[in-house]
Structure formats: structure tokens, C-alpha cells
Amino acid sequence: MSRFHCTTCAEVLDTDAMMKHLSSSRHKTVIDAYSEEEICCEECQNNNVHQLQIVRFGGEDMSLLCNPCLNKEYADSERPTTAYSLSNGSLLKFWDVYLKIRNCCCEICGNESHLNVNAKKKVVCDECLKKPGFEAKSFISEDSGRFLYLFLGIKETGSTKDIRKKGGRRLGRGKKGKGAGRPKKSREKKPLTVHQQLAQKAYENKKSNSAIEGDSSLSLKSFKGHKAASGADLTKESKARFKPGSKPPSKNGKSGRGPSNAGKSRLPIKSTASQQKAGLSGNTVGKAAKQKAKHVSGQVPKQKGSVIDTKSSSGPIDSRNSRPPRTKSADSPLKSGGRPKSQRENVSRTKGSPAESGKSKKVAQKPKTSDKNKKTEAPERNTLNTPEKENSQSVEFEEGEPVTKLENYIPKLVYSDPDDYFNTYSYALFLEEKLENKFLQNFQITWPKSDKESVFVVKMDTENNPELEKLMPKSAAKLGRPPFVNLQPLILATQDESSVWYTYVKEFQMGRRNITLLLELYPWNKIKLPVRHSNDQVKILPCGAQTSRIYFAMTRAKNPRFIDLIMGQKPIKQISFLNRLTYSKDSFNESQKSAIQHVLNNSVTVLQGPPGTGKTSTIEEMITQMIRNFSSFPILVVAASNIAIDNIAEKFIDNKDGIRILRIVSDSKESQYNKDHPLGKVCLHNIVNDQLPPQLREAQIKLRTGRGHDVSKTQNSNLFIAQNQIADRHIMQAQILFTTTITAGGRRLKAIQELPVVIMDESTQSSEAATLVPLSLPGIRKFVFVGDEKQLSSFSQIPQLEMSLFERVLLNGCYKNPHMLDTQYRMHPAISEFPRLRFYGGSLKDGVTDKDKSWPGVSYPLYFLRCEAGSETKVSSSQRGMRGYTYINRHECDALLQVLYKLILDKKVARDQIGIVTPYSAQRDLISEIMVKDNVVNPEGHAMEQDVDEADVFDATGGKKNSINIVNGLFVATVDSFQGHEKNFILFSTVRNNRENKIGFVSDARRMNVALTRAKNGLVLIGSDKTLQAGSPLWNDYISYLRDKKLIFEDLGGY
């Protein structure tokens, strides 16, 4: 009998008892106690068990989906025949049945696709069925729609009606009858209206801003070449790759030829650019449900692969697009040909995963010593010394800590030339995409006649192709959208990934049953195409929309000023000149005025803005001065998070100067920024929706409410055209544009001929790769970086993608003496003293007095409440789908609740003026759960709300750290997600309390700086001063500081 583990309260119960427990307690997350796999939605990894259903589509397939994904992907006519949920008391009862279907594979070879079953429930694949001893007539194919009936022994229902193709008026017949051949009279050209002129200009700009200057002039029509062999290549070049006497591996990973093993693990594919426009995500429902990669508890959205492989291979790469070799370790996977592809392919993304495929088979293999391995270890290759790894299946990973530590990794601060730079980041993007997407294996390549050519052709079947089905949801396919779009990056790699080629879709052609792609190498590739390789020797990795924007940005980064900036070789010139300015406020201090002057005089400005120093007001004044005095617009303002952008945009929402502003949000955020939002009236999507014709507005409502099947292709096309035309008009007339860093690379801004000024707030929270997107926009003459390297940056499993360009230009010395805003106005001086002195070396000053920030009845603006009632508790979590753990401290929750009572009841502090921060996400959720049920904090019993902001595209937490829980107006968040926010009172639950005095990533100086600098009037820390003091030198200094100030208390009597 199955047993399940409630991750909220640690209860372990059998099926019936656990369902009763979840229904009564309303706890949300549960894992299989035996396999340690979290029960979550296949599509989005939603782990709220109250929203999950196991659904069966007749005899075809069984899937585990949440209600939003089910409603999003399936119209009413496509509803499953059977659903098992917690509400009808059957979800956990059918968990084992679901696993049986998901994990079923060929009993002979282990193949997971093209399966057949007979009355004895024996499962074999198409290839094994051809072998002697099997009676093919007695087997039913998985494509028949009856597979599950036989496999599970379910009584078969009556056949369903066939879905007939919709008819319609046949077009393209030509004009017939009288007057068919009469020439039309020429008409005089009418002058274009203002709207038509704007539309024409927008079209020209889009055409110019969407082009990549390739090296080849060939098209699909003019391309001529030779088809790659379907078997292994035995040229001299390829023979050297493999062990003498052995056959090169075929696609299924075995020696010799074998069946292609398509659609192996169930990893979601990022939406292509065309899908992003419609807000569509990859649809993986179907037989692919059983092909899902199996995960352990605490699964994170879009985090499917292990990072062991990624980290061990992410170092400086050589100039030949080759992967840095891995060091040998006990769990190193065999190279191509050493294992069946069903295992090998999974390892390519999840090497060292703690629970492979949910079966938890521990495999310790020694690497083969082959000629190729010897070649990899050649001294002229760049190598990366990684520490010896334990078998990752027995290793748990702590929240906030990198899964694999590359102790010898040294960030590259200077690059020799642009190609060196682009190759380095291209490979880092490849490693990141491997964690998110699945390689394509089913295709036919046509190589050019000469390896000097930079283009080649790839043809893929579109019918019954599980790989493409994952790229293209049914709803998007119905509207005629292709699985790929022009300019989308596709990365070609050898099966062992020792060589990679970065390509993009130059042209594509859709056939009735296939799609043909013309792929071209990006200019910075330094190795020629492998024109003698067979299809089986290479694989293709599609890239998602966000990564596509970064690759495209690399092709557009040609501004000499910014090329020098990213190379890091030349010092950036700085001009000092005093402009005669009339400031809009008298309250600006000298450091703010100096920063504004510098921006007006220089093409590149790096501005350091510590907490509470008035960054937003300074940016507002910069923009105002440039529009007033220099007519420099449009001005683009970007940041990694929406909250930072909104703070600046709100400064202009009621401006008296009549400045035209526009807020552009990503498709996924449009519903949040409705007309009731403070910025709703200046949001582009709201303006576009209001100006749509009534019939198109109705079509849009149908698309947004899951009734896309009622929208024809013509309606969808007309809607798209109208939306673009309206959006283009407003974008081209705006003076200030506000959006996030990655959204700046979307289709909207391509209508603008040039963007003379770009201001980037929170520069340290955007990876350098993401920063290339706004940096490469057309016509930039000024770029302003605003950030604080003393606060948190983005967190990625790929080391190169963690550092920001802001940090690198300071470290490599090419930008000397950056401007710093030196006066803080947020914190009470008692709160700010330690951060000012310790993190900023005394260069930060107070601009407020004790009297300015005092709160009636609060004697201690800084207060440490000692909590030694008990130790922390370790709870299950995950990182990139790998088994991990985080911490909670129930004793601190109780103490924190008492502080809340004191503030709300005695000090009369409004709930929306209080924020609670903690390092660990599990503690955040536990505190939120307690507060929802508390009669003082939440007397009316409001449900908890959650605000999820956008993270950097490469954030390894999948956005979890950017989630803020809101209970009756009171914010509960991790320290990471609260960066950029402030409240009058902050309660900081430090969590860690143990005999070993270990405090994990709580010791991080930047995290500590953020936590200590969010409060305006009062900061209350709750924790074990003993554990913290012994945990790190920094905390030792802070606890000593508090003790000297006599600010550590046993209770709240003195508060």
C-alpha cells in the first residue's frame, strides 16, 4: 500500500488517511513516501494538491494536471473521460496506476515510445515486435486509442465520434465569366493618413531591427547539398572519436544501428516566440505523460535537469566551440555508445540526479578510456578542475547553496575580441538550455556541398512526432502556428556534446506532414559544419523565447562604445562638465546632483545606489532633465523586476509636464496589470484592448477564456494585425517606455528606429547575458547602469550567468570612480549604523535623524529577540528537480506572532506597514499558514494572496524566491524576494538554531545587507544569537555590536 508524506506537517499516512488529512487541514503539498517524488502538475509543476487531477483520455493516455493547465490546454469538447481528484476522494488512490502508465516501457529493450500491448499485458515496442516469437496480430498499438483499456484491464467504452475537418468557402479559384480578362483601371495614389504613415514607418523599422546579417545568400529554394546518412559515419574524422574496433553509436545510444528513441523524458519545452505572443506554453499531454522525467520532492517550475553536468562543464571554453572536458569521477556517465539512449539521453540533462526516472537505481560507472577521452585530455585544450563528486543520488542539497561548487572557477573579466565573448556566453546559454529543454533526435539533415558554407537544411515530420508535439500545443497548431519561427536559435551538438554549433532559423517551410528549416551558423562560430556526420551523430537543442532574445542581441551588439564596455580592455572615458540646470526639487543632495550631471555629459554611467539613497527620485530627475533640456526621447527604463520599474513609472503617472509614458508588460503579466492597477491607464495592452474593434475584442475574450476553438484562423490573424498596428502607433509616440530587461527584446520595441537613452535600474540583479538585450537596441547614445553590488544578484547554476555587467566593469577596472549616492533617507539611524559602517565602509551617511524616524510607543527601533526554545527543523525541498532540503523553525514562528500582536494591538501599526522576511522559503510558507488562521492578524479570514515578480531569465530558483505572500495586507517573503521593497516595520526570522552552529547561506554578506536595510522605523530580529554568532565572522560582529548596544532581549517586556 502506498504511503504519503505531508511536507507541511511531516505526517506520513496511508492513502485514505492522507486524503482525509489534506481535506481537513488544507495542507497543500505531499510526496510519495517511498519514491520521494512530489505530486505536482506535469505542465507547470503546481504542487497544490487541491488543484490537481489525474485525468484519463479514454484508452489513450493518463495525465496529472492542475485545474489551470487543464482549462488552458483543453476546451470543453476535449475534456477527459475520467478525472480523479482530492475532492472526489480518488486522487491518491490512482497514483500507482498513473505511475504505472507513465513509467511503462518495452519489456525487451526499455524503449518508452511506439509501444504495443497484448491481452497478457506484455508491453513491447515496434522494433522488438518484429523479432521472432511475437504474434503481432495479438498486440494493440498505443496509437490505436485502446492501449490503456488492455494495459489496465478497463472495460472498453463505445467509440467516440470522429472529429471532422471543418469545411468552408474554397478560395483561390480565380475570376471567371464575363469581364474576367479586363485590366483594372489604374487609380491615383491617395496621400497616406497619419496612422498609415506611422504603420509604414513601423514596418520599415521592424524589418530593419529584426534582421541578422548572415554570411550566406542561399535560400531554401537555392540550397543544394547531400543528405546526411541515417547510420553512423565512418570517415577518418569520426573513427578517431571512438574506441578502435567499436561501432560509432547510433541514436539509441547503442553500438550499430537501432531504432530512434524519440520523445524520451517528459521535459517541458519553452514556448517559441510565436507561442509567447499568444501566451501559449508547450503542451505535453498525450502519451508523453509517461515519458515525464521523474522528480523528487519540492519540484521547481522549469527546473528539470540536474546541474551536476552543467557545473562541471561550465568553464572557459576554447575557440573551437568545444565543451570543456569533465574531470573523471565515480558517477561520470559513459560516452555515446556506452549505454542505451533511454538512460544516456536522460543523463545528458540530469547527470547525477538523486532519483533517476523515479526508480532510484543507483549507478556508479567508471568512464571509458577511449581515444576520444584521450583527445579530450590533451594539454592544449582548456580544462576545468572540478572537485571529486559523490554519487549525487545520496547527496542532498541545501536551499540557497549551489548544487555543485566550482571552487576553482574564476570569472572572466576581460575578453580578447567580440567572437571570444559571444562564444563564451553562447556556450553558457547552451548549458542553461540543457537544464530546461530536451534535445531533438528525429530529423533528416541535408549538408551543404562544402564545409565552407554556413547553412544547412533540417527536415522533420510533423505528424505523430512527440518531440514537436511538445513544442507546439494543440490549440496553437489549430491556429496554424509552426513549431519554430524565423530567427529562433537551434543549437547543433554531437551526441557526446564535445562540439556545438550555434545556429538560427533563417527560413522555414511548412508542408502538410513536415517542416523544413534552413539553419545558418551565427557569425562567431569558429568551427566548420560537420558535413560528413550522419544524422545519428548529432542532435538539436531548441531554445526558448527569452534565450532567443539574448542570441539575437548578440547579433545586434555593434555599437563601438558598448563593444569596448563588454570587452573590458579599454578604460571608459568620463567627462565632467557643469550644466546649468533648474532642478524640479530643492531636496536633492550633492551626490544626486553630481550623478544627474554625469548622465547628461557621458555615454556610459555607472551609478551605485545603496539602500534608501533615493535612486528612484534621482532616475526621475535624470529623465525629466533629458526631456526638458536635450529632447532626448524615447527614453527606455528597464529593470530585472516589475516592482522596480513600477516605482519609477508611478513617479510620472500624474506628471504635470504632459510627458507621454507607456508601460509594457510581458504577456503573462497582462492580467495582473488590469485597468484597476495604479499603472493600468498607461499599460500598452490596456490601451490596445480599448481601441480594438468590437468583433476583434470578442475574439480576444474567447482566446483568453479558453474558447480558442471558437476563433478561426482569419479572426486570429486579423486580431494580431490590429493589435500590432495600435501598439506600434503608441510606442512610436511615447517619450518614456518602461519594461523589464528581457521584455525589452520582444516584438514591441522593434517598431522604434532608435532609443537614444537606456536606463537600467537594479543592474546587479540582471545577468550580463540578459543585459545584452537592452544594450543592443538600436541608436543608443547613453546607457545608465544603476545598482548596488553590495546587495543580492541573480542566482544561477551556470557561474558565468551569475555575474552582472555592472559588477564586471567595476572588477576589471575599466570604469574607475563610479558615482555613489551617499545619503540614505529610509532607515532610523539606529538601524542603519551597522550596514553603513560594515558594508559601505562609512561612505554612506544618514540623511534623517532619530526624531524623523521615531515611532510613538516604540523605545527600541532595533531589537533582537532571543529565541532558544528549540532548534530548527529540516524539511524536504528541491533544486532543479534534485532532492534537497530547507529549514523551518516553529519556535520562531510563535515568537514572531507575539511581536505582531505587540505591533498591531499595542503600537497601532497597520498591517500593510509590516513586512516579515526570512532566508528560507519553507519558513515563509509556514509563517503565512499560521497567520492566515490567526484571529488577530487575519480576523476576517481572508485567503492568502501571492505576488510573483519576474526573475532574471537564468534564476535557478525558477521564480520561487521572487514570490511574496500577502496575508490581510501583511507581506511575508524571503530576503531575496524583498529586495527593492521597504516597510515601516520589518520582522526578520533568522531560522537557524543548531548545536553545530551552521547557518548556511544566512552567512552571505549581501543577503544580510538586504535583510537589515528594509525597515524604516523598526527592525526586530528573532533568532538564536549563539548560533548566529558562531556561524560566521560577519554575524559574530553584528551580534557583538547588538550586545554592546544592549539590544538583545529575552522577551518583549521592554519593547
PDB file of C-alpha atoms in Angstrom, residues 411-414 606-608 762-768 785-791 793-794 802-815:
ATOM      1  CA  PRO A 411      35.078  34.754 -13.657  1.00  0.00           C
ATOM      2  CA  LYS A 412      36.494  36.035 -16.908  1.00  0.00           C
ATOM      3  CA  LEU A 413      36.789  39.802 -16.600  1.00  0.00           C
ATOM      4  CA  VAL A 414      38.354  40.700 -19.961  1.00  0.00           C
ATOM      5  CA  VAL A 606      27.709  53.518 -13.548  1.00  0.00           C
ATOM      6  CA  LEU A 607      25.789  54.707 -10.512  1.00  0.00           C
ATOM      7  CA  GLN A 608      25.928  52.921  -7.158  1.00  0.00           C
ATOM      8  CA  GLU A 762      18.712  47.021 -10.434  1.00  0.00           C
ATOM      9  CA  SER A 763      21.622  46.351 -12.788  1.00  0.00           C
ATOM     10  CA  THR A 764      23.211  43.879 -10.396  1.00  0.00           C
ATOM     11  CA  GLN A 765      20.085  41.693 -10.429  1.00  0.00           C
ATOM     12  CA  SER A 766      20.321  41.092 -14.187  1.00  0.00           C
ATOM     13  CA  SER A 767      22.873  38.627 -15.506  1.00  0.00           C
ATOM     14  CA  GLU A 768      25.280  40.013 -18.070  1.00  0.00           C
ATOM     15  CA  PHE A 785      23.620  51.445 -15.005  1.00  0.00           C
ATOM     16  CA  VAL A 786      22.052  51.904 -11.572  1.00  0.00           C
ATOM     17  CA  GLY A 787      22.637  49.220  -8.971  1.00  0.00           C
ATOM     18  CA  ASP A 788      24.391  48.098  -5.822  1.00  0.00           C
ATOM     19  CA  GLU A 789      26.953  45.306  -5.879  1.00  0.00           C
ATOM     20  CA  LYS A 790      26.660  45.091  -2.092  1.00  0.00           C
ATOM     21  CA  GLN A 791      23.143  43.681  -2.461  1.00  0.00           C
ATOM     22  CA  SER A 793      22.492  39.466  -7.596  1.00  0.00           C
ATOM     23  CA  SER A 794      20.782  36.759  -9.647  1.00  0.00           C
ATOM     24  CA  GLU A 802      25.502  34.891 -12.190  1.00  0.00           C
ATOM     25  CA  MET A 803      27.709  37.945 -12.568  1.00  0.00           C
ATOM     26  CA  SER A 804      26.203  41.191 -13.825  1.00  0.00           C
ATOM     27  CA  LEU A 805      27.897  43.532 -16.281  1.00  0.00           C
ATOM     28  CA  PHE A 806      27.670  46.201 -13.557  1.00  0.00           C
ATOM     29  CA  GLU A 807      29.898  44.101 -11.299  1.00  0.00           C
ATOM     30  CA  ARG A 808      32.334  43.111 -14.054  1.00  0.00           C
ATOM     31  CA  VAL A 809      33.083  46.652 -15.227  1.00  0.00           C
ATOM     32  CA  LEU A 810      33.890  47.567 -11.626  1.00  0.00           C
ATOM     33  CA  LEU A 811      36.055  44.481 -11.075  1.00  0.00           C
ATOM     34  CA  ASN A 812      38.071  44.773 -14.284  1.00  0.00           C
ATOM     35  CA  GLY A 813      38.775  48.432 -13.636  1.00  0.00           C
ATOM     36  CA  CYS A 814      37.551  49.775 -16.973  1.00  0.00           C
ATOM     37  CA  TYR A 815      35.138  52.071 -15.139  1.00  0.00           C
TER      38      TYR A 815
END
